C-alpha cells in the first residue's frame, strides 16, 4: 500500500493501533528515513501517548508502560549481534506489544509470529508499505 506523505504514515500507525492485542510483535524494516519511527509515533499517539516519540536508536528500547496494552519500542540498529538481545528482556513481554525496528539484527527467526512490515522510500515524501502476515494476524490485517 502507498503512503503519500507523513500524515498518511501517521494515520497508518493509528489504524494499526486499533488492531493490537497483548503479546503481538510487529517488526519493521526499511532504510534510514523510511518512516519506521513515524509509523510507531502514529500508533503510540492513537493509544493515548501524548508526549514525544523519539527513535530509540541510542536507548535501544523505549517502554510505554502506561498504555493499554503497554508497548515496548525497540530499535536494534546499534545491536551488533543477536547474543546482545538476551540483555534487553524482549522475550518476556507477553502482556505487552513489542515493536521492533531493524529486526534483521536479531536474525529472521527471532519473532516467527510477528507482523513483518517493510517501508520503502518511493519519493521525497512517499513510502510503500508491504506486509508479511502470520496466522496470528489473519483477519486483522490489512487495517480497514
Coordinates of N, CA, C and O in Angstrom, one line a residue:
X1 N 0.8 -1.2 0.0 CA 0.0 0.0 0.0 C 0.9 1.2 0.0 O 2.0 1.2 0.6
X2 N 0.4 2.3 -0.6 CA 1.2 3.5 -0.8 C 0.8 4.5 0.3 O -0.4 4.7 0.6
X3 N 1.8 5.1 0.9 CA 1.6 6.2 1.9 C 2.2 7.4 1.3 O 3.4 7.5 1.0
X4 N 1.3 8.4 1.0 CA 1.7 9.5 0.2 C 2.5 10.6 0.9 O 3.1 11.5 0.2
X5 N 2.4 10.6 2.2 CA 3.1 11.7 3.0 C 3.2 11.2 4.4 O 2.7 10.2 4.8
X6 N 3.8 12.1 5.2 CA 4.0 11.8 6.6 C 2.6 11.6 7.3 O 2.5 10.7 8.2
X7 N 1.7 12.4 7.0 CA 0.3 12.3 7.6 C -0.3 10.9 7.3 O -0.9 10.3 8.2
X8 N -0.1 10.4 6.1 CA -0.6 9.1 5.8 C 0.1 8.0 6.6 O -0.5 7.0 7.0
X9 N 1.4 8.2 6.8 CA 2.2 7.2 7.6 C 1.7 7.3 9.1 O 1.5 6.2 9.7
X10 N 1.5 8.4 9.6 CA 0.9 8.6 11.0 C -0.4 7.9 11.1 O -0.8 7.2 12.0
X11 N -1.3 8.1 10.0 CA -2.6 7.6 10.0 C -2.6 6.0 10.0 O -3.4 5.4 10.6
X12 N -1.6 5.5 9.2 CA -1.5 4.0 9.2 C -1.1 3.5 10.5 O -1.6 2.5 11.0
X13 N -0.2 4.2 11.2 CA 0.1 3.8 12.6 C -1.1 3.8 13.5 O -1.2 2.9 14.3
X14 N -1.9 4.8 13.4 CA -3.2 4.9 14.2 C -4.1 3.7 13.9 O -4.7 3.1 14.8
X15 N -4.2 3.4 12.6 CA -5.0 2.2 12.2 C -4.5 0.9 12.8 O -5.2 0.1 13.3
X16 N -3.2 0.8 12.8 CA -2.5 -0.4 13.3 C -2.7 -0.5 14.8 O -3.0 -1.6 15.3
X17 N -2.8 0.6 15.5 CA -3.0 0.7 17.0 C -4.4 0.0 17.3 O -4.5 -0.7 18.3
X18 N -5.3 0.2 16.5 CA -6.7 -0.4 16.7 C -6.7 -1.9 16.5 O -7.7 -2.5 16.9
X19 N -5.7 -2.5 16.0 CA -5.6 -3.9 15.7 C -4.9 -4.7 16.8 O -4.9 -5.9 16.8
X20 N -4.2 -4.0 17.7 CA -3.2 -4.6 18.6 C -3.9 -5.4 19.7 O -4.9 -5.0 20.3
X21 N -3.2 -6.5 20.1 CA -3.5 -7.3 21.3 C -2.3 -7.5 22.1 O -1.2 -7.6 21.5
X22 N -2.4 -7.7 23.3 CA -1.2 -8.0 24.2 C -0.6 -9.3 23.6 O -1.2 -10.2 23.2
X23 N 0.8 -9.2 23.6 CA 1.5 -10.4 23.0 C 1.9 -10.2 21.6 O 2.7 -11.0 21.1
X24 N 1.3 -9.2 20.9 CA 1.7 -9.0 19.5 C 3.1 -8.5 19.3 O 3.6 -7.8 20.2
X25 N 3.7 -8.9 18.2 CA 5.0 -8.4 17.8 C 4.9 -7.9 16.4 O 4.4 -8.5 15.5
X26 N 5.4 -6.7 16.2 CA 5.5 -6.1 14.9 C 6.9 -5.8 14.6 O 7.6 -5.1 15.4
X27 N 7.4 -6.2 13.5 CA 8.8 -5.9 13.1 C 8.7 -4.9 11.9 O 7.8 -5.0 11.1
X28 N 9.7 -4.0 11.8 CA 9.7 -3.0 10.7 C 11.1 -2.9 10.1 O 12.0 -2.6 10.9
X29 N 11.1 -3.1 8.8 CA 12.4 -2.9 8.1 C 12.3 -1.8 7.2 O 11.2 -1.4 6.8
X30 N 13.4 -1.2 6.7 CA 13.4 -0.1 5.8 C 14.7 0.7 6.0 O 15.2 0.7 7.1
X31 N 15.1 1.4 5.0 CA 16.3 2.2 5.1 C 16.1 3.3 6.1 O 15.0 3.6 6.6
X32 N 17.2 3.9 6.5 CA 17.1 5.1 7.4 C 16.3 6.1 6.8 O 16.4 6.4 5.5
X33 N 15.3 6.7 7.5 CA 14.5 7.7 7.0 C 13.2 7.2 6.2 O 12.5 8.0 5.6
X34 N 13.0 5.9 6.3 CA 11.9 5.3 5.5 C 10.5 5.6 6.2 O 9.5 5.4 5.6
X35 N 10.6 5.9 7.5 CA 9.3 6.2 8.2 C 8.9 5.2 9.3 O 7.8 5.3 9.8
X36 N 9.8 4.4 9.7 CA 9.5 3.4 10.7 C 9.1 4.1 12.0 O 8.1 3.7 12.6
X37 N 9.9 5.0 12.5 CA 9.6 5.7 13.8 C 8.3 6.5 13.6 O 7.5 6.7 14.5
X38 N 8.1 7.1 12.4 CA 6.9 7.9 12.2 C 5.6 7.0 12.3 O 4.6 7.4 12.9
X39 N 5.7 5.8 11.8 CA 4.6 4.8 11.9 C 4.4 4.5 13.4 O 3.2 4.5 13.8
X40 N 5.4 4.3 14.1 CA 5.3 4.0 15.6 C 4.7 5.2 16.3 O 3.9 5.0 17.2
X41 N 5.1 6.4 15.9 CA 4.6 7.6 16.5 C 3.0 7.7 16.4 O 2.3 7.9 17.3
X42 N 2.6 7.4 15.2 CA 1.1 7.3 14.9 C 0.4 6.3 15.8 O -0.7 6.5 16.3
X43 N 1.0 5.1 15.9 CA 0.5 4.0 16.7 C 0.4 4.5 18.2 O -0.6 4.3 18.8
X44 N 1.5 5.0 18.7 CA 1.5 5.4 20.1 C 0.6 6.5 20.5 O -0.1 6.5 21.5
X45 N 0.5 7.5 19.6 CA -0.4 8.6 19.8 C -1.9 8.1 19.8 O -2.7 8.6 20.6
X46 N -2.2 7.2 18.9 CA -3.6 6.6 18.8 C -3.9 5.8 20.1 O -5.1 5.8 20.5
X47 N -2.9 5.3 20.8 CA -3.1 4.5 22.0 C -3.2 5.5 23.2 O -3.4 5.0 24.3
X48 N -2.9 6.8 23.0 CA -3.1 7.7 24.1 C -1.8 8.4 24.6 O -1.8 9.2 25.5
X49 N -0.7 8.0 24.0 CA 0.6 8.7 24.4 C 0.6 10.1 23.9 O 0.4 10.3 22.7
X50 N 0.8 11.1 24.7 CA 0.8 12.5 24.2 C 2.1 13.2 24.3 O 2.2 14.4 24.0
X51 N 3.1 12.4 24.6 CA 4.5 13.0 24.6 C 5.3 12.8 23.3 O 4.7 12.3 22.3
X52 N 6.5 13.1 23.4 CA 7.4 12.8 22.3 C 7.6 11.3 22.1 O 7.5 10.5 23.0
X53 N 7.9 11.0 20.8 CA 8.3 9.6 20.5 C 9.6 9.6 19.7 O 9.6 9.7 18.5
X54 N 10.7 9.7 20.5 CA 12.0 9.7 19.8 C 12.3 8.3 19.3 O 11.8 7.3 19.8
X55 N 13.2 8.3 18.3 CA 13.7 7.0 17.9 C 14.5 6.4 19.0 O 15.4 7.1 19.6
X56 N 14.3 5.2 19.4 CA 15.1 4.6 20.5 C 16.5 4.1 20.0 O 17.0 3.1 20.6
X57 N 17.1 4.7 19.0 CA 18.4 4.2 18.5 C 19.5 4.1 19.5 O 20.3 3.2 19.5
X58 N 19.5 5.1 20.4 CA 20.5 5.1 21.4 C 20.1 4.4 22.7 O 20.9 3.7 23.3
X59 N 18.8 4.5 23.1 CA 18.3 3.8 24.3 C 18.1 2.3 23.9 O 18.1 1.5 24.8
X60 N 18.0 2.0 22.7 CA 17.7 0.7 22.1 C 16.2 0.3 22.4 O 15.5 -0.2 21.5
X61 N 15.8 0.4 23.7 CA 14.4 0.0 24.0 C 13.7 1.2 24.7 O 14.3 1.7 25.7
X62 N 12.5 1.6 24.3 CA 11.8 2.6 25.0 C 10.4 2.0 25.4 O 9.6 1.7 24.5
X63 N 10.2 1.8 26.7 CA 8.9 1.3 27.1 C 7.8 2.4 27.2 O 8.1 3.5 27.6
X64 N 6.6 2.1 26.9 CA 5.4 2.9 27.1 C 4.4 2.1 27.9 O 3.4 1.6 27.4
X65 N 4.8 1.9 29.2 CA 4.0 1.0 30.0 C 2.7 1.6 30.5 O 1.9 0.8 31.0
X66 N 2.4 2.9 30.3 CA 1.2 3.5 30.7 C 0.1 3.3 29.7 O -1.1 3.6 30.0
X67 N 0.4 2.7 28.6 CA -0.6 2.5 27.5 C -1.4 1.1 27.7 O -0.9 0.3 28.4
X68 N -2.5 1.0 27.1 CA -3.3 -0.3 27.1 C -3.5 -0.8 25.7 O -4.3 -0.2 25.0
X69 N -2.8 -1.8 25.3 CA -1.8 -2.5 26.0 C -0.4 -1.8 26.1 O -0.2 -0.9 25.2
X70 N 0.4 -2.1 27.0 CA 1.7 -1.5 27.1 C 2.5 -1.8 25.8 O 2.3 -2.8 25.2
X71 N 3.3 -0.8 25.3 CA 4.1 -1.0 24.1 C 5.6 -0.8 24.4 O 6.0 0.1 25.2
X72 N 6.4 -1.7 23.9 CA 7.9 -1.6 24.0 C 8.4 -1.4 22.6 O 8.1 -2.2 21.7
X73 N 9.0 -0.3 22.4 CA 9.5 0.1 21.1 C 11.1 -0.1 21.1 O 11.8 0.6 21.8
X74 N 11.5 -1.0 20.3 CA 12.9 -1.3 20.2 C 13.5 -0.9 18.8 O 12.9 -1.1 17.8
X75 N 14.7 -0.4 18.9 CA 15.5 -0.1 17.6 C 16.8 -0.8 17.7 O 17.6 -0.5 18.6
X76 N 17.0 -1.9 16.9 CA 18.1 -2.7 17.1 C 19.3 -2.3 16.1 O 20.2 -3.0 15.9
X77 N 19.2 -1.1 15.6 CA 20.2 -0.6 14.6 C 21.6 -0.7 15.2 O 22.5 -1.1 14.5
X78 N 21.8 -0.4 16.4 CA 23.2 -0.4 17.0 C 23.5 -1.8 17.6 O 24.6 -1.9 18.1
X79 N 22.6 -2.7 17.6 CA 23.0 -4.1 18.1 C 23.9 -4.8 17.1 O 23.5 -4.8 15.9
X80 N 25.0 -5.3 17.6 CA 25.9 -5.9 16.7 C 25.8 -7.4 16.5 O 26.2 -8.0 15.5
X81 N 25.2 -8.0 17.5 CA 25.0 -9.5 17.4 C 23.7 -9.9 18.1 O 23.3 -9.3 19.1
X82 N 23.1 -11.0 17.7 CA 21.9 -11.5 18.3 C 22.1 -11.8 19.8 O 21.2 -11.8 20.6
X83 N 23.4 -12.1 20.2 CA 23.7 -12.5 21.6 C 23.4 -11.3 22.5 O 23.1 -11.6 23.7
X84 N 23.4 -10.1 22.0 CA 23.2 -8.9 22.9 C 21.7 -8.8 23.3 O 21.4 -8.1 24.2
X85 N 20.8 -9.5 22.5 CA 19.4 -9.3 22.8 C 18.9 -9.9 24.1 O 18.0 -9.4 24.7
X86 N 19.6 -10.9 24.6 CA 19.2 -11.5 25.9 C 19.2 -10.5 27.0 O 18.3 -10.5 27.9
X87 N 20.1 -9.5 27.0 CA 20.2 -8.5 28.0 C 19.0 -7.5 27.9 O 18.8 -6.8 28.9
X88 N 18.3 -7.4 26.8 CA 17.3 -6.4 26.6 C 15.9 -6.8 27.2 O 15.0 -6.0 27.4
X89 N 15.7 -8.1 27.5 CA 14.5 -8.6 28.1 C 13.3 -8.5 27.1 O 12.1 -8.5 27.5
X90 N 13.5 -8.6 25.8 CA 12.4 -8.6 24.9 C 11.7 -9.9 24.7 O 10.7 -9.9 24.0
X91 N 12.1 -10.9 25.4 CA 11.5 -12.2 25.3 C 10.4 -12.5 26.3 O 9.8 -13.5 26.4
X92 N 10.2 -11.5 27.2 CA 9.3 -11.7 28.3 C 8.2 -10.6 28.4 O 7.9 -10.0 29.4
X93 N 7.6 -10.3 27.2 CA 6.6 -9.2 27.1 C 5.2 -9.7 26.7 O 4.5 -9.1 26.0
X94 N 4.8 -10.8 27.3 CA 3.5 -11.4 26.9 C 2.3 -10.5 27.1 O 1.3 -10.6 26.5
X95 N 2.4 -9.6 28.1 CA 1.3 -8.7 28.4 C 1.4 -7.4 27.7 O 0.7 -6.5 27.9
X96 N 2.4 -7.3 26.8 CA 2.7 -6.0 26.1 C 2.7 -6.3 24.6 O 2.7 -7.4 24.1
X97 N 2.9 -5.2 23.8 CA 3.1 -5.2 22.4 C 4.6 -4.9 22.2 O 5.1 -3.9 22.8
X98 N 5.3 -5.6 21.3 CA 6.6 -5.3 21.0 C 6.7 -4.8 19.6 O 6.2 -5.5 18.7
X99 N 7.3 -3.6 19.4 CA 7.5 -3.1 18.0 C 9.0 -3.0 17.8 O 9.7 -2.3 18.6
X100 N 9.6 -3.7 16.8 CA 11.0 -3.8 16.6 C 11.4 -3.2 15.3 O 11.0 -3.7 14.2
X101 N 12.2 -2.1 15.3 CA 12.9 -1.6 14.1 C 14.2 -2.3 13.9 O 14.9 -2.7 14.9
X102 N 14.6 -2.6 12.7 CA 15.8 -3.3 12.4 C 15.9 -4.7 13.0 O 16.9 -5.1 13.6
X103 N 14.8 -5.5 12.8 CA 14.8 -6.8 13.4 C 15.8 -7.8 12.8 O 16.1 -8.8 13.4
X104 N 16.3 -7.5 11.6 CA 17.3 -8.3 11.0 C 18.5 -8.5 11.8 O 19.3 -9.5 11.7
X105 N 18.8 -7.5 12.7 CA 19.9 -7.6 13.7 C 19.8 -8.8 14.6 O 20.8 -9.2 15.2
X106 N 18.5 -9.2 14.8 CA 18.3 -10.3 15.8 C 18.2 -11.6 15.0 O 18.1 -12.7 15.7
X107 N 18.2 -11.6 13.7 CA 18.0 -12.8 12.9 C 16.6 -13.0 12.5 O 15.7 -12.6 13.3
X108 N 16.3 -13.5 11.3 CA 15.0 -13.5 10.8 C 14.0 -14.3 11.6 O 12.8 -14.1 11.7
X109 N 14.5 -15.4 12.3 CA 13.7 -16.2 13.1 C 13.4 -15.8 14.5 O 12.8 -16.5 15.3
X110 N 13.8 -14.6 14.9 CA 13.7 -14.1 16.3 C 12.2 -14.0 16.7 O 11.9 -14.4 17.8
X111 N 11.4 -13.6 15.8 CA 9.9 -13.4 16.2 C 9.1 -14.0 15.1 O 8.6 -13.3 14.2
X112 N 8.9 -15.3 15.1 CA 8.3 -16.0 14.0 C 6.8 -15.7 13.8 O 6.3 -15.8 12.7
X113 N 6.1 -15.2 14.8 CA 4.7 -14.9 14.7 C 4.5 -13.4 14.5 O 3.4 -12.9 14.7
X114 N 5.5 -12.6 14.2 CA 5.4 -11.2 14.1 C 4.8 -10.8 12.8 O 4.9 -11.4 11.7
X115 N 4.0 -9.7 12.8 CA 3.6 -9.0 11.6 C 4.8 -8.3 11.1 O 5.4 -7.4 11.8
X116 N 5.3 -8.6 9.9 CA 6.5 -8.1 9.4 C 6.2 -7.0 8.4 O 5.7 -7.3 7.3
X117 N 6.5 -5.7 8.7 CA 6.2 -4.6 7.9 C 7.5 -4.1 7.3 O 8.6 -4.1 7.9
X118 N 7.4 -3.7 6.0 CA 8.6 -3.1 5.4 C 8.2 -1.8 4.7 O 7.1 -1.7 4.1
X119 N 9.0 -0.8 4.9 CA 8.7 0.5 4.4 C 9.8 0.8 3.3 O 11.0 0.7 3.6
X120 N 9.4 1.2 2.2 CA 10.3 1.5 1.1 C 10.1 3.0 0.6 O 9.0 3.4 0.4
X121 N 11.2 3.7 0.5 CA 11.1 5.1 0.0 C 10.9 5.1 -1.5 O 11.7 4.5 -2.2
X122 N 9.8 5.7 -1.9 CA 9.5 5.8 -3.3 C 9.4 7.2 -3.9 O 9.2 7.4 -5.1
X123 N 9.7 8.2 -3.0 CA 9.7 9.6 -3.5 C 10.1 10.4 -2.3 O 10.3 9.9 -1.2
X124 N 10.2 11.7 -2.4 CA 10.6 12.6 -1.3 C 9.8 12.4 -0.1 O 10.3 12.5 1.0
X125 N 8.4 12.2 -0.2 CA 7.6 12.0 0.9 C 6.8 10.7 0.9 O 6.2 10.3 1.8
X126 N 6.9 10.0 -0.3 CA 6.1 8.8 -0.5 C 6.8 7.6 0.0 O 8.0 7.4 -0.1
X127 N 6.0 6.6 0.6 CA 6.5 5.4 1.0 C 5.6 4.2 0.6 O 4.4 4.4 0.4
X128 N 6.2 3.1 0.4 CA 5.4 1.9 0.1 C 5.5 0.9 1.3 O 6.6 0.6 1.7
X129 N 4.3 0.6 1.8 CA 4.3 -0.3 3.0 C 3.8 -1.7 2.5 O 2.8 -1.8 1.8
X130 N 4.6 -2.7 2.8 CA 4.3 -4.1 2.5 C 4.3 -4.9 3.8 O 5.0 -4.5 4.7
X131 N 3.6 -6.0 3.8 CA 3.5 -6.8 5.0 C 3.6 -8.3 4.7 O 3.0 -8.8 3.7
X132 N 4.2 -9.0 5.6 CA 4.1 -10.5 5.6 C 3.3 -10.8 6.9 O 3.6 -10.4 8.0
X133 N 2.2 -11.4 6.6 CA 1.2 -11.6 7.6 C 1.2 -13.0 8.2 O 0.8 -14.0 7.4
X134 N 1.5 -13.2 9.4 CA 1.4 -14.6 10.0 C 0.0 -15.0 10.4 O -0.9 -14.1 10.4
X135 N -0.2 -16.2 10.7 CA -1.5 -16.7 11.1 C -2.1 -15.9 12.2 O -3.3 -15.7 12.3
X136 N -1.3 -15.5 13.2 CA -1.8 -14.7 14.3 C -2.5 -13.4 14.0 O -3.3 -12.9 14.7
X137 N -2.2 -12.9 12.8 CA -2.7 -11.6 12.3 C -3.8 -11.8 11.2 O -4.4 -10.8 10.8
X138 N -4.1 -13.0 10.8 CA -5.1 -13.2 9.8 C -6.4 -12.7 10.3 O -6.8 -13.0 11.4
X139 N -7.2 -12.0 9.5 CA -8.4 -11.4 9.9 C -8.3 -10.0 10.5 O -9.3 -9.3 10.6
X140 N -7.1 -9.7 10.9 CA -6.8 -8.3 11.4 C -6.1 -7.4 10.4 O -6.1 -6.2 10.5
X141 N -5.3 -8.0 9.5 CA -4.6 -7.3 8.5 C -5.1 -7.5 7.1 O -5.4 -8.7 6.8
X142 N -5.3 -6.6 6.3 CA -4.9 -5.2 6.4 C -5.9 -4.4 7.2 O -7.1 -4.8 7.3
X143 N -5.5 -3.3 7.8 CA -6.5 -2.5 8.6 C -7.5 -1.8 7.6 O -7.2 -1.6 6.4
X144 N -8.6 -1.6 8.1 CA -9.7 -1.0 7.3 C -10.0 0.4 7.7 O -9.7 0.9 8.7

